[in-house]
Coordinates of C-alpha atoms in Angstrom, one line a residue:
X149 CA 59.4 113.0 50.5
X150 CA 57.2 115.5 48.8
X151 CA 58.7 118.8 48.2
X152 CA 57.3 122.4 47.4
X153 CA 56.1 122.5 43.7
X154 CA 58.4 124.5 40.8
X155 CA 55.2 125.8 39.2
X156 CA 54.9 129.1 38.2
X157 CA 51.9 130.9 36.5
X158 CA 52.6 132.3 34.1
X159 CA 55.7 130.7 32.7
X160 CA 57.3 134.1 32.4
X161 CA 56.5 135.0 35.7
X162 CA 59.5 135.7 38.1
X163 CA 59.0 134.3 41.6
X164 CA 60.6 135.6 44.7
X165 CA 61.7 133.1 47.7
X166 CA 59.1 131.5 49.8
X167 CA 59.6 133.4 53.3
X168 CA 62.0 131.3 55.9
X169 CA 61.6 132.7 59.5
X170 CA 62.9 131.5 62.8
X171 CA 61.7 128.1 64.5
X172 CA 57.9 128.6 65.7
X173 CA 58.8 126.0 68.7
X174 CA 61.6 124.1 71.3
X175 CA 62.7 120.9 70.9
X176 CA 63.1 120.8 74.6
X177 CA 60.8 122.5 77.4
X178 CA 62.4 124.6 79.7
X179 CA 61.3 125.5 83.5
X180 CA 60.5 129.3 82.2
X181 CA 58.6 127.8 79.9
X182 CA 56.7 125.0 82.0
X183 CA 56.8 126.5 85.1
X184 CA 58.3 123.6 86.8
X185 CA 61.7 122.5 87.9
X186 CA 63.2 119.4 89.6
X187 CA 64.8 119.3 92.6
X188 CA 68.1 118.9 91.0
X189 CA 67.6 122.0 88.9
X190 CA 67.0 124.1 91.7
X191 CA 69.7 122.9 93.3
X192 CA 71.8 124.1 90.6
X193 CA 70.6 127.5 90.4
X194 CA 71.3 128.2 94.0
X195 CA 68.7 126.9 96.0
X196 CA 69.0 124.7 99.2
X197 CA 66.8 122.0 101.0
X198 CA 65.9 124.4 103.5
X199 CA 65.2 127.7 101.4
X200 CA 63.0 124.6 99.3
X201 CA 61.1 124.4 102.3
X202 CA 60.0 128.1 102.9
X203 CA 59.5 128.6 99.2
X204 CA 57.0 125.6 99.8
X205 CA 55.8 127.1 103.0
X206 CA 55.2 130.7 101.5
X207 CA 53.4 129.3 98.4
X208 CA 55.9 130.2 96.1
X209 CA 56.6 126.9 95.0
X210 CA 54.3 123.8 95.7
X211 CA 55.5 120.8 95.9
X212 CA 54.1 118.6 92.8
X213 CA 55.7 115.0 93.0
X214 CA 58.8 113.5 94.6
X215 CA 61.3 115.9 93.4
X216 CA 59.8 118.4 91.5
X217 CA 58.6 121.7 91.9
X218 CA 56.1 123.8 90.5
X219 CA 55.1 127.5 90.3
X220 CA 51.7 129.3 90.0
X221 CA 51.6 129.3 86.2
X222 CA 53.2 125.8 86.0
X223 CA 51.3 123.6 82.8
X224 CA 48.4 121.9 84.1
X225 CA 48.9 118.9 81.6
X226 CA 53.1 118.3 82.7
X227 CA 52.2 119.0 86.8
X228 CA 49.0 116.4 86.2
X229 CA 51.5 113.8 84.6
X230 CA 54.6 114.5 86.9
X231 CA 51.9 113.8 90.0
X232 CA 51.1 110.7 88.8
X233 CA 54.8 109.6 88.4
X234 CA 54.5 110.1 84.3
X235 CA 56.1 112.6 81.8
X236 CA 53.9 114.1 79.3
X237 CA 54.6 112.9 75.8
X238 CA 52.9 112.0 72.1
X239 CA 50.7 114.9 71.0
X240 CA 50.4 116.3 74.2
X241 CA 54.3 117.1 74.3
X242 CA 54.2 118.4 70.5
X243 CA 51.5 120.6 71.4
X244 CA 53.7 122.1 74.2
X245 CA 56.7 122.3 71.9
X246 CA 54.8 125.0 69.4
X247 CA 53.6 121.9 66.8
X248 CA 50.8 122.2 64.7
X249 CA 48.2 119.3 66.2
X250 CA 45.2 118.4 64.6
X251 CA 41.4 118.9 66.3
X252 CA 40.4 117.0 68.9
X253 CA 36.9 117.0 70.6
X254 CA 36.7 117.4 74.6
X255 CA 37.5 113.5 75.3
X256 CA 40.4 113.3 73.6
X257 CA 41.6 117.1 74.8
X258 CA 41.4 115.4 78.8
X259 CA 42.6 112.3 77.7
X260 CA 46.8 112.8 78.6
X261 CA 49.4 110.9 76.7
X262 CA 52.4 109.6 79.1
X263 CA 55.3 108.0 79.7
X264 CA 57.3 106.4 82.6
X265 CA 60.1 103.5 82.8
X266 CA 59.1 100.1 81.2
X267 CA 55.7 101.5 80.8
X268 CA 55.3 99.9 84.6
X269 CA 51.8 100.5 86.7
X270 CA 48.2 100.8 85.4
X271 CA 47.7 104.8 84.5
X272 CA 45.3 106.6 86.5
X273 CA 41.9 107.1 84.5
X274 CA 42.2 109.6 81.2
X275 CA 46.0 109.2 81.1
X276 CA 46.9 107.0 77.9
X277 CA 50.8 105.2 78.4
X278 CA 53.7 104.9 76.0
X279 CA 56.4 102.7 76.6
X280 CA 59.9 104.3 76.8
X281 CA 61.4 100.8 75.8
X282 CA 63.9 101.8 79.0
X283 CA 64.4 100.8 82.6
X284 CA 64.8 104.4 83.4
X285 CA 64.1 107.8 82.5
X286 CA 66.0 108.5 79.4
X287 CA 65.8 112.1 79.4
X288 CA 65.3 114.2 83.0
X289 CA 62.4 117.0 81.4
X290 CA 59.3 117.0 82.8
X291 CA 57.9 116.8 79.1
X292 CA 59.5 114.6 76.5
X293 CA 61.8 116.4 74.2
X294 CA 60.1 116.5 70.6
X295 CA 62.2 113.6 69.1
X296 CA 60.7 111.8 71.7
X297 CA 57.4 113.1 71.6
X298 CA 57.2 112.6 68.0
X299 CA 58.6 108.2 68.2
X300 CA 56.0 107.7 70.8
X301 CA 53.4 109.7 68.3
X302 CA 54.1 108.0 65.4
X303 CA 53.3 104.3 67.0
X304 CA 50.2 105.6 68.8
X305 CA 48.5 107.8 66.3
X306 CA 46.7 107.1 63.2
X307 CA 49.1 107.9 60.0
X308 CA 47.6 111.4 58.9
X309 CA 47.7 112.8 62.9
X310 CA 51.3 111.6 62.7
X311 CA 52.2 112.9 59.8
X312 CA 50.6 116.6 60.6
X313 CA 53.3 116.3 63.4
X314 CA 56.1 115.4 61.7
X315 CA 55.3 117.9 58.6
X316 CA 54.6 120.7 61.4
X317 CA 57.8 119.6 62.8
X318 CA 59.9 120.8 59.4
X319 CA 57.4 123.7 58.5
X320 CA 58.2 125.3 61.9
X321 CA 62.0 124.2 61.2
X322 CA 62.2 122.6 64.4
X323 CA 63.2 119.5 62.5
X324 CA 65.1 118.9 59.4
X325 CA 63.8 116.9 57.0
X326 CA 66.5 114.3 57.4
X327 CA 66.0 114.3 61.3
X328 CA 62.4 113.3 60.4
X329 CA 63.7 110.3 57.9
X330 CA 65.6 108.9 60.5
X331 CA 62.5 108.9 62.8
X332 CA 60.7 106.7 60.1
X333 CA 63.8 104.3 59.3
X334 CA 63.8 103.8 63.1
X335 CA 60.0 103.0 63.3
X336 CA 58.9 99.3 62.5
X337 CA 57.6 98.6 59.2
X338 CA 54.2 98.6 59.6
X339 CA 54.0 102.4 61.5
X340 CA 56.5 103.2 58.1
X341 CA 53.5 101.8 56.1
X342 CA 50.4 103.9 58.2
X343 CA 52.4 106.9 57.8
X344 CA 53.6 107.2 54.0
X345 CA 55.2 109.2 52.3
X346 CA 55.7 113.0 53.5
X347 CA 55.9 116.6 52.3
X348 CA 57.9 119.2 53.7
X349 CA 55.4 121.9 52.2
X350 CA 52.7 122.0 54.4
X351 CA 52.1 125.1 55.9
X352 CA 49.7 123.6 58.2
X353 CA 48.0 120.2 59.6
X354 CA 44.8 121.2 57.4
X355 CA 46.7 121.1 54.4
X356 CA 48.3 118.2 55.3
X357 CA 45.2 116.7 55.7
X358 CA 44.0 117.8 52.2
X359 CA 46.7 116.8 50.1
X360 CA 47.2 113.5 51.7
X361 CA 43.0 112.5 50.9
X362 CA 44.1 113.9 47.5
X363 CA 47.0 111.7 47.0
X364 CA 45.5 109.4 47.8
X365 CA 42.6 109.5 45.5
X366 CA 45.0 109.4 42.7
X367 CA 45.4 113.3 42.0
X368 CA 48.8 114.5 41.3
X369 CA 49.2 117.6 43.2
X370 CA 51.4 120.7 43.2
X371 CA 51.8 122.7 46.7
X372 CA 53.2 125.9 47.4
X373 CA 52.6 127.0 43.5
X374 CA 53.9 130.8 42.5
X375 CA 50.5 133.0 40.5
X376 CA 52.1 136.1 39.2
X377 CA 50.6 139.2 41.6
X378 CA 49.0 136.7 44.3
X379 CA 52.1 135.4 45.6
X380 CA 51.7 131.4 46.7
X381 CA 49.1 129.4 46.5
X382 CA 48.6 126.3 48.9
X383 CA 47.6 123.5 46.1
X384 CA 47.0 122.9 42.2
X385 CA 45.2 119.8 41.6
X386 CA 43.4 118.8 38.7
X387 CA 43.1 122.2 37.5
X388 CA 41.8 123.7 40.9
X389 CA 44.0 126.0 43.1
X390 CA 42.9 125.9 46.4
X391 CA 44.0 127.6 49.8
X392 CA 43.6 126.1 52.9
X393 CA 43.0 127.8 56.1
X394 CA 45.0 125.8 59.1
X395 CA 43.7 128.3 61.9
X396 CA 40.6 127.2 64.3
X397 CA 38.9 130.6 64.4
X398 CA 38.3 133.8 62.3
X399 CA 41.1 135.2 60.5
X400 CA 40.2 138.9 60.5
X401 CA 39.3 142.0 58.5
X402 CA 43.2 142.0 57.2
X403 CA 43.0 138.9 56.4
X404 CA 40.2 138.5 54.7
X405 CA 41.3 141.7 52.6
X406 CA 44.3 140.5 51.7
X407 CA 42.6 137.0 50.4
X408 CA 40.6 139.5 47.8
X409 CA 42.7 140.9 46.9
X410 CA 44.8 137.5 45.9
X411 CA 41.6 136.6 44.3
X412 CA 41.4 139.0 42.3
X413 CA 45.1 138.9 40.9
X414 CA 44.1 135.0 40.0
X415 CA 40.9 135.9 38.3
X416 CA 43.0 137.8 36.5
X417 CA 44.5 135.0 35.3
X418 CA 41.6 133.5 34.8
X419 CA 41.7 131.4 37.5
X420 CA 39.6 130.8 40.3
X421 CA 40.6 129.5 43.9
X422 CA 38.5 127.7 46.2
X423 CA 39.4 128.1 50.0
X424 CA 38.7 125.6 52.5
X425 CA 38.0 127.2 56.1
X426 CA 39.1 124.9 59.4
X427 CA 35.5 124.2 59.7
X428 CA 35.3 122.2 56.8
X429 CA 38.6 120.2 56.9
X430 CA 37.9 119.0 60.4
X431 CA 34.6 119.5 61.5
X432 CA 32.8 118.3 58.3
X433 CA 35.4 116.5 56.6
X434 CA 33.0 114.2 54.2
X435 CA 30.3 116.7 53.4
X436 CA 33.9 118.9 52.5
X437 CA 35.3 116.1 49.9
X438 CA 32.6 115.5 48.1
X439 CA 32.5 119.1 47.5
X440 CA 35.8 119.7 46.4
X441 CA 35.6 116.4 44.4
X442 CA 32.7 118.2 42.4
X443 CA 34.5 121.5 42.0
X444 CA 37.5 119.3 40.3
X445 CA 34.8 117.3 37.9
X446 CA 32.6 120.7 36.7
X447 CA 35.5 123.2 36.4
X448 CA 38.5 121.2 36.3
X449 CA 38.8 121.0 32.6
X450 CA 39.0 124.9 32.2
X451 CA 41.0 125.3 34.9
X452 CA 43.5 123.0 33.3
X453 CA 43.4 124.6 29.7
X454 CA 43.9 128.6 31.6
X455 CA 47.1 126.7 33.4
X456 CA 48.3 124.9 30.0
X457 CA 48.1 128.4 28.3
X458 CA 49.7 130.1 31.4
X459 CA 52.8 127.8 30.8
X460 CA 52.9 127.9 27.0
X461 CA 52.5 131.9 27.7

């Protein structure tokens, strides 16, 4: 795996840590958080068959599938699945477990990912099946824990989606890098190959996106890189730094005052960063390289010699 880079402009610079916070997500879903409960659950927190049926009667429960149980606020997505005899899984599940998960247009938003025994039955229409290799349920959620959730992702997605998971997965620190390994020595060869190799610095699916095309192209690349007075930086490549922004939306006066403010500490420097918005890393993705690819050829080459005095300095 890829790691956070050990860069730091200038040489005599002295970095402090890169922030560590609490996990961002669950690796299991609980019936607070979904808003649904088997029958068996209720049953252990006190409830009986008949106080079942005048929660039903009173509306404060409905009664979802065979067995399970569903309040007012209970996930549309999990009570669709659990209706249709299905658990909610793949990039669905990761969603609900606080992952980062890439854009999707409308289709693919109302298309649900599932699972169920053996994979048995046709799905309903918009409901896309994963196999549990199983003859029955192997865990009793109504949403596949993230493990889970993540196998099934990795050999239904394309590489780069399942690698934003995974890498979301150890940014939010709901995984730990070796948990993740064990997920790819687990996986057949060829899902392995789709994937490739992984970083654990990505801050978010856009920037996984990035440096993977970048990578890819040849360009070695440095993430997480420490500029005296602007803190870190996202990527160095081919004498470029670049941020990019992993939120769909606006970021905000603050925001955008504090990204000044970081540019001016780099211009300092003598350096320059270019920052890619979520627009342009998912919603025009090729008019995006090109550019970036023409930023690296016309001001690459200074870029490079500020960085090479920077370390010498």
């Amino acid at each position: 795996m890829h790691h956070a880079s050990d860069l730091v402009l200038p040489a005599s610079a002295w970095p402090w840590p890169r922030p560590v916070g609490p996990p961002q997500g669950t690796r299991h879903l609980t019936q607070e958080e979904l808003g649904l409960a088997s029958r068996r659950e209720l049953l252990a927190m006190g409830y009986t068959d008949s106080r079942l049926i005048r929660s039903v009667r009173s509306g404060r429960l409905r009664r979802v599938a065979r067995g399970w149980y569903g309040n007012a606020v209970a996930v549309p997505r999990a009570r669709r699945a659990l209706r249709h005899g299905y658990r909610l899984t793949c990039i669905d599940a990761a969603e609900l477990h606080g992952v980062w998960t890439p854009y999707r247009d409308e289709e693919e938003r109302h298309t649900l990912h599932v699972y169920r025994p053996n994979g048995s039955t046709v799905a309903p229409g918009r409901m896309l099946t994963h196999s549990s290799r199983s003859r029955s349920w192997t865990e009793p959620d109504a949403v596949a824990s993230l493990p889970l959730a993540l196998e099934h992702a990795m050999r239904c997605l394309s590489g780069e989606r399942a690698a934003i998971l995974l890498e979301s997965a150890m940014a939010r620190r709901l995984m730990v890098p070796a948990e993740v390994q064990r997920l790819l020595d687990d996986a057949p060869a060829a899902v392995r190959s789709r994937i490739g190799s992984l970083s654990t610095a990505s801050d978010s699916g856009s920037e996984t996106r990035v440096v993977r095309w970048l990578r890819r192209r040849g360009f070695q690349v440095e993430q997480q890189v420490f500029v005296d007075g602007a803190g870190y930086v996202d990527l160095y490549v081919g004498g470029v730094l670049m941020e990019i922004d992993g939120r769909d939306g606006h970021c905000g006066p603050d925001a955008f005052a504090k990204d000044r403010r970081r540019d001016l500490h780099t211009g300092r420097h003598g350096l320059q960063i270019l920052r890619l918005s979520y627009a342009q890393v998912w919603l025009t993705w090729e008019d995006t390289q090109d550019a970036v690819l023409e930023t690296i050829a016309e001001v690459g080459a200074f870029g490079r010699r500020k960085v090479e005095q920077l370390l010498a300095s």
